[in-house]
Tab-separated table of C-alpha atoms in Angstrom:
chain	number	residue	atom	x	y	z
Y	250	MET	CA	0.143	-0.160	-0.171
Y	251	ALA	CA	2.977	2.550	0.737
Y	252	ALA	CA	4.570	1.998	-2.579
Y	253	ALA	CA	0.945	2.532	-4.246
Y	254	MET	CA	0.784	5.770	-2.301
Y	255	ALA	CA	4.531	7.159	-3.262
Y	256	GLY	CA	3.697	7.244	-6.681
Y	257	GLY	CA	2.049	10.278	-6.965
Y	258	LYS	CA	4.467	11.963	-4.408
Y	259	GLY	CA	7.061	12.788	-7.241
Y	260	LYS	CA	7.823	15.734	-8.921
Y	261	LYS	CA	5.381	17.063	-11.264
Y	262	LYS	CA	6.664	17.717	-14.982
Y	263	LYS	CA	7.241	21.538	-15.454
Y	264	TRP	CA	5.843	22.582	-18.903
Y	265	ASN	CA	8.204	24.985	-20.726
Y	266	LYS	CA	6.443	28.364	-21.819
Y	267	GLY	CA	7.272	27.694	-25.583
Y	268	LYS	CA	9.912	30.031	-27.461
Y	269	ALA	CA	8.209	33.456	-27.298
Y	270	ARG	CA	8.410	35.341	-30.931
Y	271	ASP	CA	9.394	38.820	-30.738
Y	272	LYS	CA	6.608	41.190	-31.685
Y	273	VAL	CA	7.630	43.130	-34.712
Y	274	ASP	CA	6.751	46.467	-35.088
Y	275	ASN	CA	5.845	47.687	-38.739
Y	276	LYS	CA	4.519	50.548	-40.241
Y	277	VAL	CA	1.236	50.853	-41.380
Y	278	LEU	CA	1.727	54.384	-42.998
Y	279	PHE	CA	4.770	55.407	-45.148
Y	280	THR	CA	7.131	57.927	-43.926
Y	281	LYS	CA	9.028	60.218	-46.638
Y	282	GLU	CA	12.214	58.369	-45.669
Y	283	THR	CA	10.561	54.771	-46.758
Y	284	TYR	CA	8.573	56.062	-49.628
Y	285	ASP	CA	11.986	57.218	-50.822
Y	286	ARG	CA	13.551	53.983	-50.290
Y	287	LEU	CA	10.533	51.975	-51.745
Y	288	ASN	CA	10.797	54.004	-54.806
Y	289	THR	CA	14.618	53.434	-54.984
Y	290	GLU	CA	15.618	50.035	-53.888
Y	291	VAL	CA	12.759	48.004	-54.608
Y	292	PRO	CA	12.818	48.356	-58.293
Y	293	LYS	CA	16.777	47.256	-58.222
Y	294	MET	CA	15.939	44.116	-56.213
Y	295	LYS	CA	15.769	40.982	-58.466
Y	296	LEU	CA	13.557	38.880	-56.482
Y	297	ILE	CA	10.346	41.123	-55.108
Y	298	THR	CA	7.716	39.607	-53.030
Y	299	VAL	CA	5.613	40.592	-50.259
Y	300	ALA	CA	7.758	38.909	-47.800
Y	301	ALA	CA	10.955	40.393	-48.982
Y	302	VAL	CA	9.737	43.998	-48.857
Y	303	VAL	CA	7.675	43.581	-45.552
Y	304	GLU	CA	11.458	42.666	-44.077
Y	305	LYS	CA	13.448	45.377	-45.902
Y	306	LEU	CA	11.749	48.308	-45.176
Y	307	LYS	CA	9.917	47.396	-42.057
Y	308	ILE	CA	6.134	47.961	-43.389
Y	309	SER	CA	2.970	46.118	-43.097
Y	310	GLY	CA	2.125	43.383	-45.366
Y	311	GLY	CA	-1.028	45.043	-46.610
Y	312	LEU	CA	1.029	48.458	-47.547
Y	313	ALA	CA	3.563	46.177	-48.699
Y	314	ARG	CA	0.902	44.556	-51.201
Y	315	ARG	CA	-0.331	47.705	-51.989
Y	316	SER	CA	2.327	49.452	-53.072
Y	317	LEU	CA	3.820	46.552	-55.223
Y	318	ARG	CA	0.581	46.840	-56.780
Y	319	ILE	CA	1.196	50.575	-57.846
Y	320	LEU	CA	4.879	50.184	-59.015
Y	321	ALA	CA	3.910	47.610	-60.950
Y	322	GLU	CA	1.273	50.006	-62.840
Y	323	GLU	CA	3.623	52.881	-63.026
Y	324	GLY	CA	5.791	50.202	-64.728
Y	325	LYS	CA	8.838	50.157	-62.370
Y	326	ILE	CA	8.530	46.593	-61.629
Y	327	GLN	CA	7.045	43.600	-63.638
Y	328	GLU	CA	4.667	41.033	-62.707
Y	329	VAL	CA	5.905	37.375	-62.988
Y	330	LEU	CA	3.377	35.363	-61.274
Y	331	LYS	CA	-0.735	36.872	-60.244
Y	332	SER	CA	-1.492	34.166	-57.352
Y	333	SER	CA	-2.408	34.997	-53.971
Y	334	THR	CA	1.152	35.639	-53.507
Y	335	PRO	CA	2.362	37.539	-56.356
Y	336	ILE	CA	6.132	37.506	-57.395
Y	337	TYR	CA	7.507	40.476	-59.277
Y	338	THR	CA	10.959	41.190	-60.979
Y	339	ARG	CA	13.011	44.776	-61.765
Y	340	LYS	CA	11.797	45.978	-64.987
Y	341	ILE	CA	13.848	44.408	-67.770
Y	342	THR	CA	15.211	46.739	-70.509
Y	343	GLU	CA	15.972	45.800	-73.876
Y	344	ASP	CA	19.830	46.527	-73.642
Y	345	GLU	CA	20.242	44.201	-70.895
């Protein structure tokens, strides 16, 4: 009887809290500096995705999607794949 009672007196398993992800503080509106960086750096990138722009400029995903669509309409970048996650590339001219 004592052996059966002793089974419940061991240490309880301590569950770890899991890895805490750092909360990112991406901007939801353009500043003058960020907008200028968008217009200069993004058209020079070989592979342009929403995630790449978010990571590079620290802006929100929705703002990145809208700005990439506008850059494509202006002709600064070229759309390669039209899907739920569109992929763009820099504008290729005839002399390249």
